[in-house]
C-alpha positions as CSV (number, residue, x, y, z in Angstrom):
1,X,-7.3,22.1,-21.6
2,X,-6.1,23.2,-18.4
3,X,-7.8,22.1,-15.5
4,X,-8.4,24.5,-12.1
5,X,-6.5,23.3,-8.9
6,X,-10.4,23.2,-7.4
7,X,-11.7,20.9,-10.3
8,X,-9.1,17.9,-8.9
9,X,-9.7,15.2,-6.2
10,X,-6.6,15.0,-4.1
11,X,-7.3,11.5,-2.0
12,X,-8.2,9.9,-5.6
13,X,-4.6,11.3,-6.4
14,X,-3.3,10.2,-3.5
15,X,-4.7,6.8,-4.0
16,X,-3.9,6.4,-7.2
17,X,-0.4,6.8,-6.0
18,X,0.1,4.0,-3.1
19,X,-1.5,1.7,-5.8
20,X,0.9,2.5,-7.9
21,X,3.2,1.6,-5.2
22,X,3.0,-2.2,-5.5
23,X,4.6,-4.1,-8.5
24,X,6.3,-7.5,-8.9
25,X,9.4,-6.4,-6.9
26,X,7.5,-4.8,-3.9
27,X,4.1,-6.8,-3.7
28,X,4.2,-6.7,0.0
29,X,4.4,-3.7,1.5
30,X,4.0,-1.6,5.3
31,X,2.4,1.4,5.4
32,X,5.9,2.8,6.3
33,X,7.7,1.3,2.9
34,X,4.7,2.6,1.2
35,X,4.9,6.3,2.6
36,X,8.5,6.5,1.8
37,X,7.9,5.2,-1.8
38,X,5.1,7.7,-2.5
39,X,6.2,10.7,-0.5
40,X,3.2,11.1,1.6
41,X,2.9,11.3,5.3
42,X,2.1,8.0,7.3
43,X,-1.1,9.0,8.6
44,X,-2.5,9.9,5.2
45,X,-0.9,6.8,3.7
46,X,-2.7,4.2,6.2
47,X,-5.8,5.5,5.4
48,X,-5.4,5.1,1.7
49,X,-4.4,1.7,2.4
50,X,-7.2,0.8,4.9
51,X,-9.9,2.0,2.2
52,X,-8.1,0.2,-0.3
53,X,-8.4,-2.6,2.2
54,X,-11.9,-2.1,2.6
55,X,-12.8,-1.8,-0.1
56,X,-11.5,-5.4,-1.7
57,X,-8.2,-3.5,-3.5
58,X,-6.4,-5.1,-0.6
59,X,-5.5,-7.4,1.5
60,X,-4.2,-7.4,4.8
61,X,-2.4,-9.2,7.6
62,X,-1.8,-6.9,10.1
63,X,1.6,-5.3,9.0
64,X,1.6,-5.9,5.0
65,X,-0.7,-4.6,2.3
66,X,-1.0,-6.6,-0.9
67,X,-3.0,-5.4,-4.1
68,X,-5.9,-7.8,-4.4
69,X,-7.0,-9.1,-8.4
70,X,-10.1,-6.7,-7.7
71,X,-7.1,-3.6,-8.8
72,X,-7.2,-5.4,-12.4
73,X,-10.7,-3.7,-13.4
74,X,-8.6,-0.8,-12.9
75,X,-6.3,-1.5,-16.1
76,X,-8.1,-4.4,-17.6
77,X,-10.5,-1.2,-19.0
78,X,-7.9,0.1,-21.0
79,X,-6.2,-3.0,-22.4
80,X,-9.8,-4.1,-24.1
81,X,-10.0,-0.8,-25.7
82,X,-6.5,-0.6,-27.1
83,X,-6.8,-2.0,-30.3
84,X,-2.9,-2.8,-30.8
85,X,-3.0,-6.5,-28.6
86,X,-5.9,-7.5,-30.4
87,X,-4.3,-7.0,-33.4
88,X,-0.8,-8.2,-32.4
89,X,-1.5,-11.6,-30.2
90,X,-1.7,-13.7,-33.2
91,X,1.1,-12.7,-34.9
92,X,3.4,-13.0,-31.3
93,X,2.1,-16.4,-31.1
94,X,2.7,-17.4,-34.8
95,X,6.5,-15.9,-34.1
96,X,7.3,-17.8,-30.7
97,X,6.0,-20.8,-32.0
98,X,8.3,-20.7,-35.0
99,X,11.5,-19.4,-33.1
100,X,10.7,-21.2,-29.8
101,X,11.0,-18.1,-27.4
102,X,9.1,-15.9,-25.5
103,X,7.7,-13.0,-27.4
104,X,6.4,-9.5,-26.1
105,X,4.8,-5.8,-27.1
106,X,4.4,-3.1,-25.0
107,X,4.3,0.6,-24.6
108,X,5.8,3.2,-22.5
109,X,4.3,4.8,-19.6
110,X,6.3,7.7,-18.0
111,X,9.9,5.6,-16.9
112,X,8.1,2.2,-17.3
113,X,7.2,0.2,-20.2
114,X,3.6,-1.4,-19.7
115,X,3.2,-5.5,-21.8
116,X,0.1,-5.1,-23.8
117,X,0.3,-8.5,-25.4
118,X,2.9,-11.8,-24.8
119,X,3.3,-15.0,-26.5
120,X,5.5,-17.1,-23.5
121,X,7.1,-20.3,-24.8
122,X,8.7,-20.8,-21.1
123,X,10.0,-18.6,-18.4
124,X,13.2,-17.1,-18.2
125,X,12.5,-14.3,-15.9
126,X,12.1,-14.8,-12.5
127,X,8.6,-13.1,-11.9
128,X,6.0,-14.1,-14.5
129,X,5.3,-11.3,-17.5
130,X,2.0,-10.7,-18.8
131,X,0.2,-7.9,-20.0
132,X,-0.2,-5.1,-17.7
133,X,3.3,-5.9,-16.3
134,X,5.6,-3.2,-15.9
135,X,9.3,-3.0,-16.0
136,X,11.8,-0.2,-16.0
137,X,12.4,1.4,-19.4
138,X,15.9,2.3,-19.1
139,X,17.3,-1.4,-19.1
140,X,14.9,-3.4,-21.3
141,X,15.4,-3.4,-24.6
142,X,12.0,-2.5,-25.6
143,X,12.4,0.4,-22.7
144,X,15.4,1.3,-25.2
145,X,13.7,1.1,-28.4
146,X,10.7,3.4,-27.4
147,X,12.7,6.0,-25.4
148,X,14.7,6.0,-29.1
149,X,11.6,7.3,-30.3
150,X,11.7,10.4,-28.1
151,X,13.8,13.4,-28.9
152,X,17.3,13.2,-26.8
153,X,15.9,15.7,-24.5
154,X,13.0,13.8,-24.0
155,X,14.8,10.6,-23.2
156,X,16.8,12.6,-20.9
157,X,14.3,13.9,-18.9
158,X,12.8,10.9,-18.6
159,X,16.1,9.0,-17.5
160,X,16.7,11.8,-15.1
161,X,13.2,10.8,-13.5
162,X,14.3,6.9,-13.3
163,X,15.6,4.8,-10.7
164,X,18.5,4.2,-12.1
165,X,18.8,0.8,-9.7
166,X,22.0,-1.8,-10.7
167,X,19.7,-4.8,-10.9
168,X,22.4,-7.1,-12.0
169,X,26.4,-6.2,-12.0
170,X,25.5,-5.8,-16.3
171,X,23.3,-3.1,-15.7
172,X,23.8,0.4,-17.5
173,X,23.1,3.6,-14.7
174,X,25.2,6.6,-16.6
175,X,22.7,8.5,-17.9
176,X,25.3,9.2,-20.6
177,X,26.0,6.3,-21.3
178,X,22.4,5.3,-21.6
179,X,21.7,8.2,-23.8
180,X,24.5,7.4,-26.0
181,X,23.2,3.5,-26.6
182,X,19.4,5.0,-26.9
183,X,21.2,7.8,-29.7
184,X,22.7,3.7,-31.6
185,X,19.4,2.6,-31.3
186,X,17.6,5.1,-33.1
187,X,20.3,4.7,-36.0
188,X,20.0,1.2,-36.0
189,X,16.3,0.6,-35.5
190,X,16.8,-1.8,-32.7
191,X,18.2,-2.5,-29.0
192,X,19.9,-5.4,-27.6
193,X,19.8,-6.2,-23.9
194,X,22.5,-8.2,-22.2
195,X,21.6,-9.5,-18.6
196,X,20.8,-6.0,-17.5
197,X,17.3,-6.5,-16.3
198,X,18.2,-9.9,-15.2
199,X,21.1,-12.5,-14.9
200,X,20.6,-15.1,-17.7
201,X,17.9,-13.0,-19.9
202,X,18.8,-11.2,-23.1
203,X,16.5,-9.7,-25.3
204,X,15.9,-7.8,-28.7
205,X,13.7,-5.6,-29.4
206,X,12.8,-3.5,-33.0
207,X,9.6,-0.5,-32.9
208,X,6.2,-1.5,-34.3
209,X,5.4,1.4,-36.9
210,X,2.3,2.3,-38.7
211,X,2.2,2.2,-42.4
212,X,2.8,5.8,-41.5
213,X,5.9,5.3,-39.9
214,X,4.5,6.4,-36.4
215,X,6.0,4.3,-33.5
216,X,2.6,2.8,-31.1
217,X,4.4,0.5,-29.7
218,X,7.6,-2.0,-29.3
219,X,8.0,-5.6,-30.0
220,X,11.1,-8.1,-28.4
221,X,12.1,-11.7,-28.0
222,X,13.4,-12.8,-24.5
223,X,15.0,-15.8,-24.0
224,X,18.0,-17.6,-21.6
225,X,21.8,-16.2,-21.8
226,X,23.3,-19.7,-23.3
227,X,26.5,-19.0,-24.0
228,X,26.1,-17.0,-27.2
229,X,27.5,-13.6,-28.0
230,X,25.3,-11.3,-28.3
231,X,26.2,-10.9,-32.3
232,X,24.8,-14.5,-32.5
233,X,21.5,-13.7,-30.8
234,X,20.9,-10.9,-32.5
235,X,22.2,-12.3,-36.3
236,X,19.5,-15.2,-35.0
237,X,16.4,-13.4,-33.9
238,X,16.7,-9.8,-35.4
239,X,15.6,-10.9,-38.3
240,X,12.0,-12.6,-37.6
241,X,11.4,-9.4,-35.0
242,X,11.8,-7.6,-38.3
243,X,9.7,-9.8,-40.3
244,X,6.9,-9.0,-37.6
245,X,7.6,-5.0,-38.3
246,X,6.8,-5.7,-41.5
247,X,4.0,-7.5,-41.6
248,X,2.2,-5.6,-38.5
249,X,3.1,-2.0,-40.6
250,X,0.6,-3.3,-43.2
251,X,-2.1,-3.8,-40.3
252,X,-1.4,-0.9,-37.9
253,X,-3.2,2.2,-37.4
């Protein structure tokens, strides 16, 4: 359905947007960093931010803005109606407490992937993960596995809108080159990520399928770079990710 220009509320847009402004890597932020991050003009920006403030989405100390626990009712909505953690959770904690890692779902949104559900056996990332946490889909290997689903020009578009940022001197930027691993991925039905989000984390990741065979969502283990190749890791941990496939494909929907 298309909706009319008139039928829209543009300062709920605009909101919406300088909340969307703040994750782990920028959870302090000036009302200049946060206009140049959403592309609106200063004075429009500070008074998103002062109502956000006011309002208890906020916090405030005179030069930085921080999102206050009061912007979880926002998502915490829509993760109790998915049915796919509720379903999941046990089987990620049956997994990491066999294998001894951290384990993770999640879904993509736009250029991010979103966790929906985590099983954390200790930390190896240097922000904390838990669902509703967002990282970049074009170097996690459940960012991989789910832009696999997508056709080529799909992924591509999507790449295209990314911030292709070098987070550590293993990261992958050529858009190319990205496609080309995402094009091995979707032959292989799963990714493999070598200190790209991170310096000392690896991961694998394989697509949760319906018994259908529709992709909802992606599944991974993390854990600490330990001196294995990364044939090792994934000779060592593909195969319980793909013991979860299989058993969640019966369950599903």
């Amino acid at each position: 359905m298309a909706v009319k220009e008139r039928d829209l509320m543009g300062g709920l847009a605009k909101g919406l947007k300088v909340i969307e402004a703040f994750s782990a890597e920028r959870p302090r932020l000036s009302i200049a960093e946060t206009a140049d991050i959403v592309g609106l003009d200063r004075a429009t920006t500070r008074r998103c931010l002062l109502t956000l403030w006011e309002l208890g989405y906020a916090a405030y100390d005179g030069k930085f803005f921080t999102v206050t626990p009061r912007v979880l009712r926002l998502g915490i909505g829509c993760l109790a109606s998915l049915p796919i953690p509720r379903i999941v959770q046990p089987y990620l904690d049956a997994l990491s407490e066999k294998i001894g890692q951290s384990s993770s779902v999640s879904i993509l949104d736009e250029t991010e992937i979103v966790y929906i559900a985590r099983a954390a056996q200790r930390r190896v990332m240097s922000i904390s993960l838990m669902p509703g946490s967002r990282l970049p889909a074009y170097c996690t290997s459940m960012g991989r596995v789910l832009l696999a689903v997508l056709s080529e020009d799909e992924a591509r578009s999507i790449l295209e809108k990314s911030a292709l940022v070098t987070r550590t001197e293993h990261t992958e930027t050529d858009i190319d080159r990205l496609l080309a691993d995402i094009k091995e991925t979707r032959v292989r039905g799963y990714a493999s990520i070598d200190q790209e989000v991170e310096l000392g984390l690896v991961s694998v990741a394989v697509p949760l399928k319906t018994a259908g065979g529709r992709v909802v969502a992606a599944a991974n283990i993390g854990m600490a770079a330990s001196g294995r190749s990364m044939k090792e890791v994934i000779d060592h941990y593909l195969p319980p990710l793909l013991e979860l496939q299989a058993e969640l494909r019966q369950t599903l929907v």
